[in-house]
XYZ file of C-alpha atoms in Angstrom:
68
model
C 40.989 -42.824 10.617
C 39.684 -42.557 14.183
C 36.269 -41.703 12.760
C 36.404 -44.822 10.575
C 37.293 -46.931 13.616
C 34.398 -45.438 15.570
C 32.063 -46.140 12.659
C 33.275 -49.737 12.394
C 32.860 -50.254 16.142
C 29.379 -48.775 15.928
C 28.426 -51.115 13.066
C 29.792 -54.111 14.985
C 27.907 -53.083 18.090
C 24.644 -52.665 16.163
C 25.009 -56.044 14.477
C 25.774 -57.793 17.763
C 22.845 -56.062 19.493
C 20.587 -57.188 16.635
C 21.790 -60.774 17.093
C 21.076 -60.548 20.834
C 17.593 -59.116 20.190
C 16.856 -61.789 17.548
C 18.518 -64.542 19.647
C 20.130 -65.731 16.422
C 22.959 -64.947 14.036
C 22.964 -65.946 10.392
C 26.076 -67.211 8.686
C 26.003 -64.113 6.476
C 25.764 -61.759 9.470
C 28.644 -63.580 11.188
C 30.810 -63.264 8.081
C 29.953 -59.552 7.819
C 30.901 -58.988 11.461
C 34.266 -60.705 10.976
C 34.912 -58.767 7.753
C 34.088 -55.448 9.436
C 36.413 -56.183 12.320
C 39.340 -57.047 10.079
C 38.745 -54.767 7.085
C 41.685 -52.477 7.908
C 43.996 -55.266 9.056
C 43.911 -54.119 12.694
C 41.477 -55.287 15.367
C 41.178 -52.661 18.100
C 40.607 -53.399 21.784
C 36.993 -52.290 21.380
C 36.497 -54.629 18.430
C 38.159 -57.458 20.368
C 35.765 -56.886 23.266
C 32.742 -56.915 20.953
C 33.923 -60.068 19.200
C 34.579 -61.792 22.539
C 31.098 -60.841 23.731
C 29.612 -62.320 20.567
C 31.690 -65.494 20.883
C 30.654 -65.918 24.530
C 26.975 -65.517 23.616
C 27.342 -68.079 20.841
C 29.217 -70.470 23.138
C 26.583 -70.359 25.880
C 23.850 -70.537 23.212
C 22.232 -67.237 24.146
C 22.558 -66.576 20.419
C 21.954 -69.459 18.010
C 23.782 -69.805 14.681
C 21.339 -70.224 11.796
C 21.697 -70.612 8.050
C 21.335 -67.566 5.927
């Protein structure tokens, strides 16, 4: 279970880093991120921090939402 949580956090982190590098986030990527975070019904503190970081970057338009 802890290994699964680490893997999920790692996937979230990679996806968010990709969005930062690309300066954009597709609708599909955003949906995948949200699904990963909630797939086990529990959002950990680490996942919350990653999701907040993503939301902040979207809010200040560092990352742009795009179709796809």
